[in-house]
PDB file of C-alpha atoms in Angstrom:
ATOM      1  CA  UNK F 782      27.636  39.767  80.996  1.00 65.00           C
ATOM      2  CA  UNK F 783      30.708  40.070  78.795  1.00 72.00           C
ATOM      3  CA  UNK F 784      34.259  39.616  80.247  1.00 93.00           C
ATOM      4  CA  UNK F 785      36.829  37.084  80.371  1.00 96.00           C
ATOM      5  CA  UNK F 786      37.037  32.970  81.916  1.00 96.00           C
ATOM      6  CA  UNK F 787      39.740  31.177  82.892  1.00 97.00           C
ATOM      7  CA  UNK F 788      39.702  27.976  84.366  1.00 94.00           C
ATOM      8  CA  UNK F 789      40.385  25.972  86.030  1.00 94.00           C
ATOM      9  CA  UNK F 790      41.259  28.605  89.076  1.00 94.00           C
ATOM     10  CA  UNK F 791      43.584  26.056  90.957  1.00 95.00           C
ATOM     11  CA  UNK F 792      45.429  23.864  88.600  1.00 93.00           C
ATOM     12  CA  UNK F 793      47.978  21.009  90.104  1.00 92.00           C
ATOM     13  CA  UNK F 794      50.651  19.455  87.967  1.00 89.00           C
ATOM     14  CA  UNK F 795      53.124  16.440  88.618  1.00 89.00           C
ATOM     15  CA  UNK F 796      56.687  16.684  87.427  1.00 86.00           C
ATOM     16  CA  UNK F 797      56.673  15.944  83.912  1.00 86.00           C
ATOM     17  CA  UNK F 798      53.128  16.585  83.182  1.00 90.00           C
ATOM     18  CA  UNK F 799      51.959  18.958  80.546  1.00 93.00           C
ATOM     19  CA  UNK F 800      48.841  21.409  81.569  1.00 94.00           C
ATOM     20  CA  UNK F 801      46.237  23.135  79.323  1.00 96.00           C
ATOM     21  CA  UNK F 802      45.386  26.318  81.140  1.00 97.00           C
ATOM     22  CA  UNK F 803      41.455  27.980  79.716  1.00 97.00           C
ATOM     23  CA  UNK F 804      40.992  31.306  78.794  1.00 98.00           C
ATOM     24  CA  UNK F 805      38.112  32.521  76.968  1.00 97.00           C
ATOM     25  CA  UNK F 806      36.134  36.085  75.826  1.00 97.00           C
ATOM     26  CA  UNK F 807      33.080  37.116  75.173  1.00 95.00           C
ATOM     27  CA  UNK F 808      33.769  40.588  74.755  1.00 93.00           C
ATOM     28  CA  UNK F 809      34.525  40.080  70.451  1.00 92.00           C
ATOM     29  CA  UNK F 810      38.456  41.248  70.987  1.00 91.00           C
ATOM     30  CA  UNK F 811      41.098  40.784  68.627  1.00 90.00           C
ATOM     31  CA  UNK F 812      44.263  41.517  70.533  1.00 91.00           C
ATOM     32  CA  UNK F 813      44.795  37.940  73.638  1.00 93.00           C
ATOM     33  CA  UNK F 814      47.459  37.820  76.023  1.00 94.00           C
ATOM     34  CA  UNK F 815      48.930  35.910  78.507  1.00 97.00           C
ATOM     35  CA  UNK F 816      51.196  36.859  81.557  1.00 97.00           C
ATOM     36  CA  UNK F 817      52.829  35.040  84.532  1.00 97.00           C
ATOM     37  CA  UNK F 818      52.503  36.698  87.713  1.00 95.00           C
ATOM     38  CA  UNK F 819      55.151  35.901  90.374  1.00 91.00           C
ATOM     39  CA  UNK F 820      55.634  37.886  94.038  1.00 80.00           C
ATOM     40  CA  UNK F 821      57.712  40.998  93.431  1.00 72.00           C
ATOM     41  CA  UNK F 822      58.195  40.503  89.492  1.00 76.00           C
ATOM     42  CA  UNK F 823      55.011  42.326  88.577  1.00 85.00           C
ATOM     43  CA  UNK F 824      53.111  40.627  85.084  1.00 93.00           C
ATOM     44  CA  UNK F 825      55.369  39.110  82.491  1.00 94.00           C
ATOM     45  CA  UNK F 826      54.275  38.547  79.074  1.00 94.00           C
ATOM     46  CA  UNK F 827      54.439  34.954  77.754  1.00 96.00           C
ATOM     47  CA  UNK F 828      52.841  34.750  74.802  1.00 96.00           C
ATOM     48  CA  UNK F 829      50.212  37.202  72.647  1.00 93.00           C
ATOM     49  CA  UNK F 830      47.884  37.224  69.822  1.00 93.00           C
ATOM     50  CA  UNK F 831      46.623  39.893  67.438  1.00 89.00           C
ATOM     51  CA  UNK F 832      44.020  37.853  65.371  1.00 89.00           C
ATOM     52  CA  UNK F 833      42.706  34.263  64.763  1.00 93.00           C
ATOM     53  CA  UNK F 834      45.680  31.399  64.358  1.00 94.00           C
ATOM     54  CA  UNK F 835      48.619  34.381  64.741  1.00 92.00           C
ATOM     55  CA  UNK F 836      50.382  34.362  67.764  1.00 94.00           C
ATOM     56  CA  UNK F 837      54.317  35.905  69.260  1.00 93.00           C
ATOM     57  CA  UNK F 838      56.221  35.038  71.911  1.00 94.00           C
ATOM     58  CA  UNK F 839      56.387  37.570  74.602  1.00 93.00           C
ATOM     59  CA  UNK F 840      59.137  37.724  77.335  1.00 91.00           C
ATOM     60  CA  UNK F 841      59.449  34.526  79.225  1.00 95.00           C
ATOM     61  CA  UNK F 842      57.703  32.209  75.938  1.00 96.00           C
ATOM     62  CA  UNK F 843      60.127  29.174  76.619  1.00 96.00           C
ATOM     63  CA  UNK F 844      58.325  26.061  78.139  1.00 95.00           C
ATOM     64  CA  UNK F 845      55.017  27.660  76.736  1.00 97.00           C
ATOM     65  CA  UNK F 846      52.575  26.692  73.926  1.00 97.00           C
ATOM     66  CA  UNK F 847      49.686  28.817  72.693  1.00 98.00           C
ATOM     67  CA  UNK F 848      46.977  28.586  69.940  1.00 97.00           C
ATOM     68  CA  UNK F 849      44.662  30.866  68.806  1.00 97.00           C
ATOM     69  CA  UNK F 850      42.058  28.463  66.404  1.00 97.00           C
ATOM     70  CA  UNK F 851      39.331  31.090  67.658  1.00 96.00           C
ATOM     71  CA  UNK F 852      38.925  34.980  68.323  1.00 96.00           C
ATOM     72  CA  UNK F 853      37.212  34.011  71.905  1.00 97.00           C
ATOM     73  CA  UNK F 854      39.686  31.314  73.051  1.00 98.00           C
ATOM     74  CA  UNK F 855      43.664  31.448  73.929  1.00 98.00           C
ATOM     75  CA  UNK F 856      44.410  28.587  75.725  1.00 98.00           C
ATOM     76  CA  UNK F 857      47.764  28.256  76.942  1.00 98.00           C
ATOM     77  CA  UNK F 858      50.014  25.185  77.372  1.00 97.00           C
ATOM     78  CA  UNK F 859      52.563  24.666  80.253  1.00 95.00           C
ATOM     79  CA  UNK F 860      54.988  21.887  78.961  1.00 93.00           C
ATOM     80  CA  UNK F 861      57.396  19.831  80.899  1.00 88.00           C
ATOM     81  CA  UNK F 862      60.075  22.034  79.778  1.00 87.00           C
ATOM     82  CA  UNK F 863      59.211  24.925  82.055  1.00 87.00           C
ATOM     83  CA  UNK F 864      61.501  24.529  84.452  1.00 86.00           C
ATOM     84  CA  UNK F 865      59.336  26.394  87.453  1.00 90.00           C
ATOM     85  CA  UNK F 866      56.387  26.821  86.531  1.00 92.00           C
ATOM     86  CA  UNK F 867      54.725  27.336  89.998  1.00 94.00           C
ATOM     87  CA  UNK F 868      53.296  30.827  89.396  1.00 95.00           C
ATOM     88  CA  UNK F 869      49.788  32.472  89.237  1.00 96.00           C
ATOM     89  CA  UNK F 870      48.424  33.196  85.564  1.00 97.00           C
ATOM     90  CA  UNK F 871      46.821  35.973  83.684  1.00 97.00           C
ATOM     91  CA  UNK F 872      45.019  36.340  80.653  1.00 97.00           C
ATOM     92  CA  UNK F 873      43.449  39.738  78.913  1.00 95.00           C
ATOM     93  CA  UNK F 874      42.516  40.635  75.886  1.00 93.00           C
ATOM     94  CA  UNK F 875      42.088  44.349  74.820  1.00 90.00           C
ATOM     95  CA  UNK F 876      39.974  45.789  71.546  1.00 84.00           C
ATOM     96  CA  UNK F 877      43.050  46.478  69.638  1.00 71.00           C
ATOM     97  CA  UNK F 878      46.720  46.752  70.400  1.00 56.00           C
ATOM     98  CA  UNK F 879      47.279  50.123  68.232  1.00 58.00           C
ATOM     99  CA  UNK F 880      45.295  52.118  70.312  1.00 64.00           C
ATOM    100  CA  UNK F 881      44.691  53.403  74.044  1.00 73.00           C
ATOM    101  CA  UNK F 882      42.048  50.775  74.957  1.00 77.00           C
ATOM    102  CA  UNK F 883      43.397  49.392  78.215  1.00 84.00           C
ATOM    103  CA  UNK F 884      43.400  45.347  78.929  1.00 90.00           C
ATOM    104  CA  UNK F 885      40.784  43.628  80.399  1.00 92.00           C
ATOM    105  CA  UNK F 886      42.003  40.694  82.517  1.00 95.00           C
ATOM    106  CA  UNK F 887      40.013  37.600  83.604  1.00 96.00           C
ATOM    107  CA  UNK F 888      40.447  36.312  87.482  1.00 95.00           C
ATOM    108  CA  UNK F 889      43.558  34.057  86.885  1.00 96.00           C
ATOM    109  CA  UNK F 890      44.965  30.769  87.508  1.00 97.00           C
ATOM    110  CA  UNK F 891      47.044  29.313  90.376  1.00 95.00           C
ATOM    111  CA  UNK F 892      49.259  26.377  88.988  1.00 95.00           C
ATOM    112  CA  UNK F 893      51.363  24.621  91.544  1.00 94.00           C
ATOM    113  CA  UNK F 894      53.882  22.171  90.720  1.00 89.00           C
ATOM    114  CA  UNK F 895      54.018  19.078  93.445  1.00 85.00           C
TER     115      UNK F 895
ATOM    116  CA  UNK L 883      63.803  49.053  75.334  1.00 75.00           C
ATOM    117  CA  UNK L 884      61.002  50.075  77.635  1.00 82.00           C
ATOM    118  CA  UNK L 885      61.138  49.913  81.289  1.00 91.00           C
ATOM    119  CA  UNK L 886      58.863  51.020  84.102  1.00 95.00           C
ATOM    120  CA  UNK L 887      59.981  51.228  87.645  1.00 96.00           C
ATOM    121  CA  UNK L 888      57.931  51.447  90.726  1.00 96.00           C
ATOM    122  CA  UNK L 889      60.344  52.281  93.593  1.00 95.00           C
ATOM    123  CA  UNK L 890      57.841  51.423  96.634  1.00 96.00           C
ATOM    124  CA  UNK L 891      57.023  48.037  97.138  1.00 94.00           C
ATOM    125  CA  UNK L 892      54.832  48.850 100.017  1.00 96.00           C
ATOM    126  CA  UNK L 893      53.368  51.724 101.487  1.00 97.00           C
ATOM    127  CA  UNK L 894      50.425  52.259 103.858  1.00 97.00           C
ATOM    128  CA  UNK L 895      47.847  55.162 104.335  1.00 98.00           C
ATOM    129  CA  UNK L 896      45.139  56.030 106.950  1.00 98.00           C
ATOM    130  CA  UNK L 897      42.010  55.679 105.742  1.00 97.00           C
ATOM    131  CA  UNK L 898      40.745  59.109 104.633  1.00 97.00           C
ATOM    132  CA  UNK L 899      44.058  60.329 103.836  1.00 98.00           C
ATOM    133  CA  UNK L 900      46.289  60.900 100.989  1.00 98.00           C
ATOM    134  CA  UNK L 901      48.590  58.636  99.500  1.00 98.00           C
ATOM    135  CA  UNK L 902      50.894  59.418  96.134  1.00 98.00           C
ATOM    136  CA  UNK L 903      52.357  55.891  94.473  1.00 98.00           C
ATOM    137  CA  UNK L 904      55.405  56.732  92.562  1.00 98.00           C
ATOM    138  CA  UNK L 905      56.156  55.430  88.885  1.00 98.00           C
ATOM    139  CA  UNK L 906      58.985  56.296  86.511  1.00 98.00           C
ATOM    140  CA  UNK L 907      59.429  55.007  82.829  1.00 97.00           C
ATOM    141  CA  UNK L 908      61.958  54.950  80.805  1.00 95.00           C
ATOM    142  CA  UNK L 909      61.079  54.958  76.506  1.00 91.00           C
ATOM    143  CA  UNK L 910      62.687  57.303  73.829  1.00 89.00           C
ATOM    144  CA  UNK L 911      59.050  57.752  72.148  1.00 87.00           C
ATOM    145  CA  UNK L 912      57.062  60.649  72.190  1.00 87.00           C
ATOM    146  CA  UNK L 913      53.626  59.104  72.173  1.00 88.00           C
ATOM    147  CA  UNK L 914      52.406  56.371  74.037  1.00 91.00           C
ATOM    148  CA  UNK L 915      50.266  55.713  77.096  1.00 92.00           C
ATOM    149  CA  UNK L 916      50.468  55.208  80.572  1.00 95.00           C
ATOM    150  CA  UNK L 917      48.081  53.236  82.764  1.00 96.00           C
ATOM    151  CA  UNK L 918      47.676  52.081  86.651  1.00 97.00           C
ATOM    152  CA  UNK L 919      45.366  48.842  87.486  1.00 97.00           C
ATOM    153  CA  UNK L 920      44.835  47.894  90.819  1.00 97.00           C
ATOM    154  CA  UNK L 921      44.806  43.886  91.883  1.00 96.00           C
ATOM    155  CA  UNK L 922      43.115  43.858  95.065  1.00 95.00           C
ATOM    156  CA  UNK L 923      42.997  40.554  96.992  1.00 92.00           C
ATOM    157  CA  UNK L 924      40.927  38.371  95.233  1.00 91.00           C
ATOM    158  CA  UNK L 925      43.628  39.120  92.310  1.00 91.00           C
ATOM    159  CA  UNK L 926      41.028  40.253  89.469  1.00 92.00           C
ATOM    160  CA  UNK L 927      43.146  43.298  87.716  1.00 94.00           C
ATOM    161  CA  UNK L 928      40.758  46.133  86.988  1.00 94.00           C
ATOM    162  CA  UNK L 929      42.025  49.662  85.280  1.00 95.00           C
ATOM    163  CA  UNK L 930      42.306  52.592  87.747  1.00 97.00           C
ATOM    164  CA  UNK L 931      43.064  55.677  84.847  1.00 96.00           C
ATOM    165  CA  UNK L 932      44.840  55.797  82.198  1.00 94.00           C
ATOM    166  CA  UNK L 933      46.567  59.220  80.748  1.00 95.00           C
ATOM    167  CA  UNK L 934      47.265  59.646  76.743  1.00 92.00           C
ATOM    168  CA  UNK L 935      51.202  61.548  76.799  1.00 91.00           C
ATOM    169  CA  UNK L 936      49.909  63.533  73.997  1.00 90.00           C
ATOM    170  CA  UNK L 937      47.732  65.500  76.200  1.00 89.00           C
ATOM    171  CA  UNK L 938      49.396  67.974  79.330  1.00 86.00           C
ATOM    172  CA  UNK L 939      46.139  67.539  81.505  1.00 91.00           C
ATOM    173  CA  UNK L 940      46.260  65.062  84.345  1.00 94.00           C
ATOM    174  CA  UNK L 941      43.368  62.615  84.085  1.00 93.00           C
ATOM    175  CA  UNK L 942      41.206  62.263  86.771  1.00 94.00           C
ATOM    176  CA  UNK L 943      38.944  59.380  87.775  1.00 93.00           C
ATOM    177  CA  UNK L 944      36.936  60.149  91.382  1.00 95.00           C
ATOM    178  CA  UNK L 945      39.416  60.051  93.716  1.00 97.00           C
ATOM    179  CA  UNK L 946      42.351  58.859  91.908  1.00 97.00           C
ATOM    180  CA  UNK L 947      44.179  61.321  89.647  1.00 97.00           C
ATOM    181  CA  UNK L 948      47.675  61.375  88.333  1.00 97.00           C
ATOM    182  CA  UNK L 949      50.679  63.466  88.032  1.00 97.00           C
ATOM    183  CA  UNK L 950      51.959  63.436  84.713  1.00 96.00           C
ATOM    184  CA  UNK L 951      55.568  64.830  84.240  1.00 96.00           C
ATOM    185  CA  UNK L 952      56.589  64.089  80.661  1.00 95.00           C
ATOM    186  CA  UNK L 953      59.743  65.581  80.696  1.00 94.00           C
ATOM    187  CA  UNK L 954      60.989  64.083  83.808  1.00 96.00           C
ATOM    188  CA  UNK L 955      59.378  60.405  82.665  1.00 96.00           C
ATOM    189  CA  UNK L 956      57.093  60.462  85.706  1.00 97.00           C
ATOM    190  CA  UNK L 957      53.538  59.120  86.525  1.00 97.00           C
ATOM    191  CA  UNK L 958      52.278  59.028  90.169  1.00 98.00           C
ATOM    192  CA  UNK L 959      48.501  57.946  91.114  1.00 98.00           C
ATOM    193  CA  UNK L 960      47.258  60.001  93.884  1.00 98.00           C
ATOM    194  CA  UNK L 961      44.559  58.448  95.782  1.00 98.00           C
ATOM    195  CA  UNK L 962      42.253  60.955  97.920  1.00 98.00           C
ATOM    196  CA  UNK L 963      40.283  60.117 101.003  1.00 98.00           C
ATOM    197  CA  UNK L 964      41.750  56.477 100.915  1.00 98.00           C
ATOM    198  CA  UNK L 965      39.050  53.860 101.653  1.00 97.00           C
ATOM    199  CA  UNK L 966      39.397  50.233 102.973  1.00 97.00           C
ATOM    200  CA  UNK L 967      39.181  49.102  99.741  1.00 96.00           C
ATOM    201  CA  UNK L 968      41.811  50.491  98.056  1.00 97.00           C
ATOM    202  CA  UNK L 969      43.977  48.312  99.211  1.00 97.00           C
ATOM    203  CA  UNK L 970      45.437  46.516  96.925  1.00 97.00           C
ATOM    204  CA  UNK L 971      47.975  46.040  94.710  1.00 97.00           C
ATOM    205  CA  UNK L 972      48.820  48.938  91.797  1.00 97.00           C
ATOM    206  CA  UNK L 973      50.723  48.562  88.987  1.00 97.00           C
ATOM    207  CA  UNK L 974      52.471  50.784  86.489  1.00 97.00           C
ATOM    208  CA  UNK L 975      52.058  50.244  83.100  1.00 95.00           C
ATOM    209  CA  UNK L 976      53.276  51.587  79.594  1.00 94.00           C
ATOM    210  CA  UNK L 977      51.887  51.312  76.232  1.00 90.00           C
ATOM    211  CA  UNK L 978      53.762  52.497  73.461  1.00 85.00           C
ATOM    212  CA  UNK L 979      51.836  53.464  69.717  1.00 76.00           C
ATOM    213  CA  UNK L 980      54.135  51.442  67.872  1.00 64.00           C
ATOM    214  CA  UNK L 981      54.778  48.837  69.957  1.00 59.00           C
ATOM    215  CA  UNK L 982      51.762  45.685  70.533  1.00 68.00           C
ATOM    216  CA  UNK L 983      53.049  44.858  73.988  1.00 80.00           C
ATOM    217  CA  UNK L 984      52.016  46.688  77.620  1.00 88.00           C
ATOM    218  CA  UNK L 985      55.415  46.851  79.828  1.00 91.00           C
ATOM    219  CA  UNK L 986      54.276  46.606  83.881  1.00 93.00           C
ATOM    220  CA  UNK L 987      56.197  48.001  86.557  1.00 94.00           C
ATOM    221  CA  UNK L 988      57.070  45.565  89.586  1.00 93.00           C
ATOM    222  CA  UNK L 989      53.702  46.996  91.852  1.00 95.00           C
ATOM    223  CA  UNK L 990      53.329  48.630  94.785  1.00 96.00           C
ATOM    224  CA  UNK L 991      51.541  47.146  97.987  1.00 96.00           C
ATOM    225  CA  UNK L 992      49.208  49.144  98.935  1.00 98.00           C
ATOM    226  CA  UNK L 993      47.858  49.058 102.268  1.00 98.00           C
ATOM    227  CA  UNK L 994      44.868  50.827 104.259  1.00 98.00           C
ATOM    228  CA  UNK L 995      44.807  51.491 108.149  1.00 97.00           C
ATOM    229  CA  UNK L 996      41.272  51.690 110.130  1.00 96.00           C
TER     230      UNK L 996
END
């Protein structure tokens, strides 16, 4: 079945730590994104990609790291410079950005900071 | 620059009834698209419809439909004979043709009394 992995699904960081969050598709699209979900704020975008090893910063980018060394993966870097990174994360990808093709999303990962 | 606003952060329905989820935008382009996804509880974000503004007709998917006011920068999801598992949560969101990012409105709560 094609769709979208993340992983882990619960993710627990110490202070200072960084953390490599997993996303990756099997449904062959160019356009990857990643958003930070918090209670009441709705889906912010922290970083996107349109092809292979091109990337932007979205919204909220700072503390953040992406790479994009493959179409299927767009992992996604918390460093010790986010601040609060306690939050619940999303990736999608979608077929193309220039178009109507909504985003597919995979199930998400909770990162707590202890 | 883009905005969406969803002005009910919680409403409630009885199941097999009606319920209308309100969602304004704000943009000063003339095409673009509008979309509502649903996050029920186990958090996986699936597409409910999806309207091009181009087009006058409402789109319709089952029993969720829309009400499309261009003009007035308006784009409610009606949900008919409401079932347990629509609750959820339901986001807003607007895609503009020359712009590569999808703007999300805060959500709305949705829930769904026996």
């Amino acid at each position: 079945d094609g769709g979208i992995t993340q992983s882990p699904k619960y993710l627990f960081r110490k202070e200072g730590q960084n953390v490599t969050l997993s996303c990756e598709q099997n449904l062959n699209h160019d356009a990857m994104y990643w958003y930070r979900q918090d209670p009441g704020q709705g889906l912010r975008l922290i970083y996107y990609s349109q092809i292979v090893n091109d990337f932007q910063k979205g919204d909220i980018a700072e503390g953040y790291s992406v790479s994009r060394e493959k179409k299927e993966s767009f992992p996604l870097t918390v460093t010790s410079a986010q601040k609060n990174p306690t939050a619940f994360y999303l990736c999608a990808s979608s077929i193309r950005q220039y178009s109507y093709n909504e985003q597919f999303f995979g199930p998400g990962t909770r990162l707590t900071v202890l | 620059a883009q905005t969406v606003t969803q002005s009910q952060p919680e409403m409630s329905v009885q199941e097999a009834e009606t319920v209308t989820l309100s969602c304004t935008y704000d943009t000063s382009e003339s095409d673009y698209y509008l979309f509502w996804y649903k996050q029920p509880p186990s958090r996986q974000m699936i597409l409910v419809i999806r309207q091009e503004a181009y087009k006058q007709q409402n789109a319709t998917e089952n029993r969720f439909s829309v009400n499309f006011q261009k003009a007035a920068k308006s784009f409610s999801l009606k949900i008919s004979d409401s079932q347990l598992g629509d609750a959820a949560m339901y986001f807003c969101a607007y895609k503009g043709t020359s712009y590569d990012k999808v703007i999300f409105g805060p959500g709305t709560s949705l829930s769904v009394i026996p």
